[in-house]
mmCIF file of C-alpha atoms and ligand atoms in Angstrom:
data_model
loop_
_atom_site.group_PDB
_atom_site.id
_atom_site.type_symbol
_atom_site.label_atom_id
_atom_site.label_comp_id
_atom_site.label_asym_id
_atom_site.label_seq_id
_atom_site.Cartn_x
_atom_site.Cartn_y
_atom_site.Cartn_z
ATOM 1 C CA MET A 1 45.606 -6.862 -23.054
ATOM 2 C CA ALA A 2 42.084 -6.709 -21.631
ATOM 3 C CA ILE A 3 40.461 -3.268 -21.700
ATOM 4 C CA PHE A 4 38.403 -2.005 -18.779
ATOM 5 C CA LEU A 5 36.750 1.363 -19.259
ATOM 6 C CA VAL A 6 35.072 3.065 -16.319
ATOM 7 C CA LEU A 7 32.420 5.603 -17.336
ATOM 8 C CA LEU A 8 32.266 8.130 -14.529
ATOM 9 C CA GLY A 9 29.734 10.912 -14.158
ATOM 10 C CA PRO A 10 26.615 12.111 -12.358
ATOM 11 C CA PRO A 11 23.150 10.531 -12.624
ATOM 12 C CA GLY A 12 21.536 11.310 -15.954
ATOM 13 C CA VAL A 13 24.668 12.531 -17.721
ATOM 14 C CA GLY A 14 24.370 9.724 -20.277
ATOM 15 C CA LYS A 15 26.651 6.947 -19.012
ATOM 16 C CA GLY A 16 24.213 4.190 -19.960
ATOM 17 C CA THR A 17 23.441 5.743 -23.360
ATOM 18 C CA GLN A 18 27.114 6.033 -24.267
ATOM 19 C CA ALA A 19 28.161 2.688 -22.745
ATOM 20 C CA GLU A 20 25.580 0.903 -24.861
ATOM 21 C CA ARG A 21 26.914 2.439 -28.078
ATOM 22 C CA LEU A 22 30.518 1.853 -27.129
ATOM 23 C CA ALA A 23 29.744 -1.775 -26.291
ATOM 24 C CA GLU A 24 28.177 -2.261 -29.692
ATOM 25 C CA GLU A 25 31.136 -0.694 -31.468
ATOM 26 C CA SER A 26 33.883 -2.427 -29.461
ATOM 27 C CA GLY A 27 32.275 -5.813 -28.817
ATOM 28 C CA LEU A 28 33.031 -5.449 -25.086
ATOM 29 C CA PRO A 29 30.173 -6.160 -22.660
ATOM 30 C CA HIS A 30 28.358 -3.260 -21.001
ATOM 31 C CA VAL A 31 28.413 -3.855 -17.247
ATOM 32 C CA SER A 32 26.032 -1.500 -15.442
ATOM 33 C CA SER A 33 25.611 -1.929 -11.690
ATOM 34 C CA GLY A 34 22.243 -0.139 -11.893
ATOM 35 C CA ASP A 35 21.034 -2.551 -14.598
ATOM 36 C CA LEU A 36 22.258 -5.539 -12.549
ATOM 37 C CA PHE A 37 20.312 -4.289 -9.534
ATOM 38 C CA ARG A 38 17.175 -3.716 -11.625
ATOM 39 C CA GLU A 39 17.419 -7.263 -13.020
ATOM 40 C CA ALA A 40 17.732 -8.611 -9.461
ATOM 41 C CA ILE A 41 14.703 -6.539 -8.395
ATOM 42 C CA LYS A 42 12.693 -7.841 -11.331
ATOM 43 C CA ALA A 43 13.617 -11.428 -10.415
ATOM 44 C CA GLN A 44 12.833 -10.679 -6.736
ATOM 45 C CA THR A 45 16.107 -12.245 -5.542
ATOM 46 C CA PRO A 46 17.315 -11.529 -1.961
ATOM 47 C CA LEU A 47 19.884 -9.120 -3.461
ATOM 48 C CA GLY A 48 17.122 -7.389 -5.432
ATOM 49 C CA ARG A 49 14.938 -6.972 -2.357
ATOM 50 C CA GLU A 50 17.814 -5.538 -0.334
ATOM 51 C CA ALA A 51 18.926 -3.186 -3.138
ATOM 52 C CA GLN A 52 15.425 -1.880 -3.769
ATOM 53 C CA THR A 53 15.154 -0.171 -0.384
ATOM 54 C CA TYR A 54 18.286 1.888 -1.112
ATOM 55 C CA ILE A 55 17.504 2.580 -4.768
ATOM 56 C CA ASP A 56 14.003 3.825 -3.935
ATOM 57 C CA ARG A 57 15.528 6.363 -1.547
ATOM 58 C CA GLY A 58 18.230 7.431 -4.029
ATOM 59 C CA GLU A 59 20.966 6.132 -1.726
ATOM 60 C CA LEU A 60 23.865 3.870 -2.588
ATOM 61 C CA VAL A 61 23.503 0.148 -2.024
ATOM 62 C CA PRO A 62 26.170 -0.911 0.557
ATOM 63 C CA ASP A 63 29.636 -1.495 -0.856
ATOM 64 C CA LYS A 64 29.894 -5.123 0.269
ATOM 65 C CA VAL A 65 26.949 -6.433 -1.763
ATOM 66 C CA THR A 66 27.644 -4.126 -4.708
ATOM 67 C CA ILE A 67 31.275 -5.194 -4.984
ATOM 68 C CA ALA A 68 30.367 -8.896 -4.764
ATOM 69 C CA MET A 69 27.719 -8.499 -7.489
ATOM 70 C CA VAL A 70 30.003 -6.667 -9.931
ATOM 71 C CA ALA A 71 33.002 -8.933 -9.218
ATOM 72 C CA GLU A 72 30.847 -11.952 -10.052
ATOM 73 C CA ARG A 73 29.748 -10.304 -13.301
ATOM 74 C CA LEU A 74 33.327 -9.413 -14.281
ATOM 75 C CA ASN A 75 34.408 -13.005 -13.752
ATOM 76 C CA LYS A 76 32.014 -14.270 -16.418
ATOM 77 C CA PRO A 77 33.684 -15.477 -19.625
ATOM 78 C CA ASP A 78 32.351 -12.623 -21.788
ATOM 79 C CA CYS A 79 34.485 -10.189 -19.755
ATOM 80 C CA ALA A 80 37.739 -12.027 -20.581
ATOM 81 C CA GLU A 81 38.764 -9.259 -23.017
ATOM 82 C CA GLY A 82 37.491 -6.474 -20.804
ATOM 83 C CA ALA A 83 34.299 -4.538 -20.150
ATOM 84 C CA ILE A 84 32.688 -1.123 -20.181
ATOM 85 C CA LEU A 85 31.750 -0.312 -16.611
ATOM 86 C CA ASP A 86 28.848 2.091 -16.071
ATOM 87 C CA GLY A 87 27.866 3.233 -12.570
ATOM 88 C CA PHE A 88 30.607 1.252 -10.851
ATOM 89 C CA PRO A 89 32.736 2.117 -8.970
ATOM 90 C CA ARG A 90 30.824 4.793 -7.062
ATOM 91 C CA THR A 91 32.909 4.996 -3.884
ATOM 92 C CA ILE A 92 36.631 4.910 -3.160
ATOM 93 C CA GLU A 93 36.131 1.514 -1.492
ATOM 94 C CA GLN A 94 34.526 0.176 -4.682
ATOM 95 C CA ALA A 95 37.375 1.616 -6.779
ATOM 96 C CA LYS A 96 39.965 -0.124 -4.607
ATOM 97 C CA ALA A 97 38.005 -3.378 -4.800
ATOM 98 C CA LEU A 98 37.877 -3.077 -8.587
ATOM 99 C CA ASP A 99 41.663 -2.589 -8.669
ATOM 100 C CA ASP A 100 42.029 -5.792 -6.594
ATOM 101 C CA VAL A 101 39.609 -7.826 -8.716
ATOM 102 C CA LEU A 102 41.416 -6.807 -11.899
ATOM 103 C CA ALA A 103 44.894 -7.265 -10.387
ATOM 104 C CA GLN A 104 43.989 -10.890 -9.626
ATOM 105 C CA ARG A 105 43.774 -11.433 -13.375
ATOM 106 C CA ASN A 106 46.795 -9.279 -14.209
ATOM 107 C CA ALA A 107 44.601 -6.497 -15.513
ATOM 108 C CA SER A 108 43.853 -2.930 -14.480
ATOM 109 C CA VAL A 109 41.533 -0.040 -15.283
ATOM 110 C CA THR A 110 42.538 1.197 -18.732
ATOM 111 C CA LEU A 111 40.784 4.577 -18.966
ATOM 112 C CA VAL A 112 38.181 6.592 -17.067
ATOM 113 C CA PRO A 113 36.105 8.864 -19.296
ATOM 114 C CA TYR A 114 34.520 11.379 -16.921
ATOM 115 C CA ILE A 115 31.379 12.875 -18.465
ATOM 116 C CA SER A 116 30.128 16.030 -16.779
ATOM 117 C CA SER A 117 27.125 18.333 -17.143
ATOM 118 C CA ALA A 118 25.339 21.130 -15.306
ATOM 119 C CA THR A 119 22.742 20.023 -12.732
ATOM 120 C CA GLU A 120 19.950 21.632 -14.767
ATOM 121 C CA THR A 121 20.881 19.493 -17.778
ATOM 122 C CA LEU A 122 20.905 16.345 -15.632
ATOM 123 C CA LEU A 123 17.432 17.090 -14.294
ATOM 124 C CA GLN A 124 16.056 17.667 -17.809
ATOM 125 C CA ARG A 125 17.552 14.414 -19.051
ATOM 126 C CA LEU A 126 16.361 12.347 -16.095
ATOM 127 C CA GLY A 127 12.899 13.934 -16.231
ATOM 128 C CA GLY A 128 12.309 12.834 -19.844
ATOM 129 C CA ARG A 129 13.848 9.381 -19.673
ATOM 130 C CA TRP A 130 11.982 6.198 -20.601
ATOM 131 C CA THR A 131 13.603 2.793 -20.151
ATOM 132 C CA CYS A 132 12.827 -0.594 -21.697
ATOM 133 C CA ARG A 133 11.412 -3.052 -19.175
ATOM 134 C CA ASP A 134 13.043 -5.972 -20.982
ATOM 135 C CA CYS A 135 16.472 -4.891 -22.280
ATOM 136 C CA GLN A 136 16.940 -1.614 -20.314
ATOM 137 C CA ALA A 137 17.626 0.448 -23.458
ATOM 138 C CA VAL A 138 17.245 4.141 -22.661
ATOM 139 C CA TYR A 139 15.230 6.819 -24.519
ATOM 140 C CA HIS A 140 14.356 10.458 -24.018
ATOM 141 C CA VAL A 141 11.033 12.021 -24.991
ATOM 142 C CA LEU A 142 12.772 14.928 -26.744
ATOM 143 C CA TRP A 143 16.382 13.987 -27.447
ATOM 144 C CA ASN A 144 16.225 10.282 -28.182
ATOM 145 C CA PRO A 145 12.604 9.253 -28.769
ATOM 146 C CA PRO A 146 11.700 5.687 -29.788
ATOM 147 C CA SER A 147 10.339 5.209 -33.337
ATOM 148 C CA GLU A 148 7.014 4.119 -31.865
ATOM 149 C CA PRO A 149 5.833 5.718 -28.602
ATOM 150 C CA GLY A 150 6.045 3.354 -25.622
ATOM 151 C CA LYS A 151 7.869 0.617 -27.549
ATOM 152 C CA CYS A 152 11.576 -0.276 -27.504
ATOM 153 C CA ASP A 153 13.332 -0.013 -30.903
ATOM 154 C CA VAL A 154 15.821 -2.710 -29.888
ATOM 155 C CA CYS A 155 13.597 -5.518 -28.596
ATOM 156 C CA GLY A 156 10.006 -4.295 -28.893
ATOM 157 C CA GLY A 157 9.637 -4.296 -25.083
ATOM 158 C CA GLU A 158 7.422 -1.893 -23.128
ATOM 159 C CA LEU A 159 8.965 1.432 -22.088
ATOM 160 C CA TYR A 160 8.480 2.648 -18.506
ATOM 161 C CA GLN A 161 9.722 5.394 -16.231
ATOM 162 C CA ARG A 162 12.063 4.075 -13.550
ATOM 163 C CA PRO A 163 10.515 4.276 -10.065
ATOM 164 C CA ASP A 164 13.621 6.205 -8.945
ATOM 165 C CA ASP A 165 12.990 8.776 -11.692
ATOM 166 C CA THR A 166 11.100 11.228 -9.483
ATOM 167 C CA PRO A 167 12.189 14.849 -8.925
ATOM 168 C CA GLU A 168 12.940 14.164 -5.222
ATOM 169 C CA THR A 169 15.066 11.106 -5.965
ATOM 170 C CA HIS A 170 16.905 12.912 -8.773
ATOM 171 C CA ARG A 171 18.048 15.620 -6.383
ATOM 172 C CA LYS A 172 18.975 13.062 -3.743
ATOM 173 C CA ARG A 173 21.007 11.003 -6.244
ATOM 174 C CA ILE A 174 22.896 14.077 -7.406
ATOM 175 C CA GLU A 175 23.633 14.960 -3.758
ATOM 176 C CA VAL A 176 24.862 11.421 -3.061
ATOM 177 C CA TYR A 177 26.982 11.568 -6.221
ATOM 178 C CA LEU A 178 28.686 14.780 -5.097
ATOM 179 C CA GLU A 179 29.387 13.383 -1.631
ATOM 180 C CA GLN A 180 30.394 9.828 -2.352
ATOM 181 C CA THR A 181 31.296 9.452 -6.023
ATOM 182 C CA ALA A 182 32.881 12.768 -7.049
ATOM 183 C CA PRO A 183 36.055 11.950 -4.993
ATOM 184 C CA LEU A 184 36.756 9.311 -7.644
ATOM 185 C CA ILE A 185 37.566 12.091 -10.105
ATOM 186 C CA GLU A 186 40.757 12.857 -8.163
ATOM 187 C CA TYR A 187 41.388 9.169 -7.447
ATOM 188 C CA TYR A 188 41.608 8.430 -11.163
ATOM 189 C CA ARG A 189 43.177 11.762 -12.152
ATOM 190 C CA GLN A 190 46.102 11.069 -9.821
ATOM 191 C CA ARG A 191 46.573 7.708 -11.525
ATOM 192 C CA GLY A 192 46.695 9.361 -14.963
ATOM 193 C CA LEU A 193 43.551 7.535 -16.109
ATOM 194 C CA LEU A 194 41.000 10.356 -16.267
ATOM 195 C CA VAL A 195 39.869 11.921 -19.521
ATOM 196 C CA GLU A 196 37.255 14.679 -19.329
ATOM 197 C CA ILE A 197 34.313 14.648 -21.737
ATOM 198 C CA ASN A 198 31.864 17.533 -22.124
ATOM 199 C CA GLY A 199 28.458 15.998 -21.388
ATOM 200 C CA GLU A 200 26.581 19.135 -22.473
ATOM 201 C CA ALA A 201 26.865 18.158 -26.138
ATOM 202 C CA ASP A 202 24.148 16.093 -27.823
ATOM 203 C CA ILE A 203 24.337 12.280 -27.815
ATOM 204 C CA GLU A 204 26.336 12.168 -31.077
ATOM 205 C CA GLY A 205 28.729 14.879 -29.905
ATOM 206 C CA VAL A 206 29.465 13.156 -26.600
ATOM 207 C CA TYR A 207 29.951 9.857 -28.394
ATOM 208 C CA ALA A 208 32.414 11.386 -30.862
ATOM 209 C CA ASP A 209 34.545 12.749 -27.990
ATOM 210 C CA LEU A 210 34.361 9.447 -26.159
ATOM 211 C CA LEU A 211 35.409 7.511 -29.223
ATOM 212 C CA ALA A 212 38.314 9.870 -29.849
ATOM 213 C CA ALA A 213 39.523 9.288 -26.284
ATOM 214 C CA VAL A 214 39.105 5.528 -26.432
ATOM 215 C CA ARG A 215 40.789 5.209 -29.818
ATOM 216 C CA HIS A 216 44.017 6.469 -28.353
ATOM 217 C CA ILE A 217 44.323 4.064 -25.466
ATOM 218 C CA GLY A 218 47.900 2.928 -25.259
ATOM 219 C CA ASP A 219 49.408 5.740 -27.245
ATOM 220 C CA LYS A 220 50.344 9.167 -26.059
ATOM 221 C CA LYS A 221 49.704 10.891 -29.396
ATOM 222 C CA PRO A 222 47.013 13.568 -29.701
ATOM 223 C CA ALA A 223 43.549 12.275 -30.637
ATOM 224 C CA SER A 224 43.789 12.578 -34.421
ATOM 225 C CA SER A 225 44.312 9.098 -35.912
ATOM 226 C CA GLU A 226 41.353 7.117 -37.226
ATOM 227 C CA GLU A 227 42.735 3.767 -36.056
ATOM 228 C CA PRO A 228 40.724 2.278 -33.179
ATOM 229 C CA CYS A 229 43.310 0.724 -30.864
ATOM 230 C CA TYR A 230 40.820 -1.767 -29.421
ATOM 231 C CA ALA A 231 39.734 -3.124 -32.797
HETATM 232 P P1 AP5 B 1 22.101 3.850 -12.033
HETATM 233 O O1 AP5 B 1 21.137 3.058 -12.798
HETATM 234 O O2 AP5 B 1 23.553 3.686 -12.279
HETATM 235 O O3 AP5 B 1 21.672 5.352 -12.107
HETATM 236 P P2 AP5 B 1 22.512 6.712 -12.145
HETATM 237 O O4 AP5 B 1 23.956 6.766 -11.885
HETATM 238 O O5 AP5 B 1 21.703 7.513 -11.208
HETATM 239 O O6 AP5 B 1 22.516 7.086 -13.602
HETATM 240 P P3 AP5 B 1 21.355 7.038 -14.562
HETATM 241 O O7 AP5 B 1 21.129 5.659 -15.054
HETATM 242 O O8 AP5 B 1 20.204 7.737 -13.909
HETATM 243 O O9 AP5 B 1 21.923 8.005 -15.727
HETATM 244 P P4 AP5 B 1 22.946 7.723 -16.908
HETATM 245 O O10 AP5 B 1 24.194 8.528 -16.687
HETATM 246 O O11 AP5 B 1 23.106 6.271 -17.186
HETATM 247 O O12 AP5 B 1 22.150 8.446 -18.074
HETATM 248 P P5 AP5 B 1 21.280 7.820 -19.276
HETATM 249 O O13 AP5 B 1 22.183 7.267 -20.318
HETATM 250 O O14 AP5 B 1 20.195 6.966 -18.741
HETATM 251 O O15 AP5 B 1 21.857 3.577 -10.465
HETATM 252 C C1 AP5 B 1 20.559 3.573 -9.901
HETATM 253 C C2 AP5 B 1 20.667 3.269 -8.418
HETATM 254 O O16 AP5 B 1 21.252 1.965 -8.208
HETATM 255 C C3 AP5 B 1 21.554 4.220 -7.612
HETATM 256 O O17 AP5 B 1 20.852 5.378 -7.197
HETATM 257 C C4 AP5 B 1 21.963 3.331 -6.441
HETATM 258 O O18 AP5 B 1 20.927 3.237 -5.499
HETATM 259 C C5 AP5 B 1 22.124 1.970 -7.083
HETATM 260 N N1 AP5 B 1 23.479 1.729 -7.545
HETATM 261 C C6 AP5 B 1 23.884 1.569 -8.841
HETATM 262 N N2 AP5 B 1 25.212 1.380 -8.901
HETATM 263 C C7 AP5 B 1 25.664 1.421 -7.624
HETATM 264 C C8 AP5 B 1 26.958 1.318 -7.051
HETATM 265 N N3 AP5 B 1 28.059 1.155 -7.795
HETATM 266 N N4 AP5 B 1 27.057 1.409 -5.698
HETATM 267 C C9 AP5 B 1 25.964 1.561 -4.923
HETATM 268 N N5 AP5 B 1 24.709 1.699 -5.411
HETATM 269 C C10 AP5 B 1 24.567 1.624 -6.755
HETATM 270 O O19 AP5 B 1 20.665 9.187 -19.864
HETATM 271 C C11 AP5 B 1 19.710 9.929 -19.141
HETATM 272 C C12 AP5 B 1 18.662 10.509 -20.104
HETATM 273 O O20 AP5 B 1 19.283 11.521 -20.898
HETATM 274 C C13 AP5 B 1 18.086 9.500 -21.105
HETATM 275 O O21 AP5 B 1 16.755 9.829 -21.324
HETATM 276 C C14 AP5 B 1 18.923 9.719 -22.391
HETATM 277 O O22 AP5 B 1 18.184 9.408 -23.561
HETATM 278 C C15 AP5 B 1 19.212 11.205 -22.295
HETATM 279 N N6 AP5 B 1 20.525 11.588 -22.809
HETATM 280 C C16 AP5 B 1 21.709 10.922 -22.621
HETATM 281 N N7 AP5 B 1 22.725 11.608 -23.160
HETATM 282 C C17 AP5 B 1 22.178 12.731 -23.704
HETATM 283 C C18 AP5 B 1 22.728 13.852 -24.404
HETATM 284 N N8 AP5 B 1 24.033 13.956 -24.635
HETATM 285 N N9 AP5 B 1 21.882 14.827 -24.818
HETATM 286 C C19 AP5 B 1 20.535 14.737 -24.563
HETATM 287 N N10 AP5 B 1 19.954 13.702 -23.921
HETATM 288 C C20 AP5 B 1 20.780 12.719 -23.479
HETATM 289 MG MG1 MG B 2 22.306 4.492 -16.319
#
C-alpha cells in the first residue's frame, strides 16, 4: 500500500525540516509545493512567473495551478510507493483534489501529522532561516547552523534568505494560514487522519514524535513498538 503523509502546520513550524529527514529515513520522496514553485521561479517558467507575484505578497497561489503542479509531481514514477507532502494541501479545495488524484490510483492520504507552535516561535524560526539556493536544504542561524557559514552541508551550494522571508510577509503568511489552511485541521480530524505534534520542541524532539506517529501507521496500538511499519 502506498503511503501519503501530509505535513500540516503554519509557516516556519518546521514542515520542510522534518519532511526532509523523514524522506531520508523512509525513502519516500519529499514533495514540497513551495520548493516546486521556487524551482519554477528559478527556471523562469510561465508557472514560476505567475507564482512569484503571489509568493512575494505572502498570498496563496491560485488552487487551479497549484493542484495541477502537485498532481503532475505525484504522477512521477518515484511517487509510486507514496510521498511526504509538505505545504500541500493548503485549502479545502486542494485537499479534495488530492483525495481525487489519489483515489484515481486506488490510494488515499495515510496520515496527517499536524505540527503546531506559538506565533512568536514561528517568527523567530522564519527570521533566522537560511536556505540553499541549489538543493533548498534549510538552516537556522541559531538552531540548525551549517558547518561553514553561508555554505550548504548537503551540496555545498550558496545559502540565501528567501525573498518572502521578511517580517511583513511572515505576518501575512501566518494570517493567510489561519484563514485558508487551518480549516484543514478539522477536515482531516473528522476523517480520523490527524495526529498532533508539539512543534515547540527542538528539531530532534519534533522528529522523535513524528517518527513515533508514523511508525504506527496501520495499527491501532499505542506508539511504543520500535518496528517502523513503512520499512
Ligand atoms: P512554503 O515554502 O510552503 O512556505 P511556508 O508554508 O510558509 O512554510 P515555510 O517553508 O516558511 O516553513 P516550514 O514549516 O517549512 O519550516 P522550515 O522547515 O523551513 O510556501 C511559500 C509560498 O509558496 C506560500 O506563501 C505561497 O505563496 C506559495 N505556496 C506554497 N504552497 C502552496 C499551496 N499549496 N497553495 C498555494 N500557494 C502555495 O523551518 C523554519 C526555520 O525554523 C528554519 O530555519 C529551521 O532550521 C528552523 N526550525 C525548524 N524546526 C525547528 C525546531 N523544532 N526548533 C528550532 N528551529 C527549527
Ligand atoms: Mg518549507
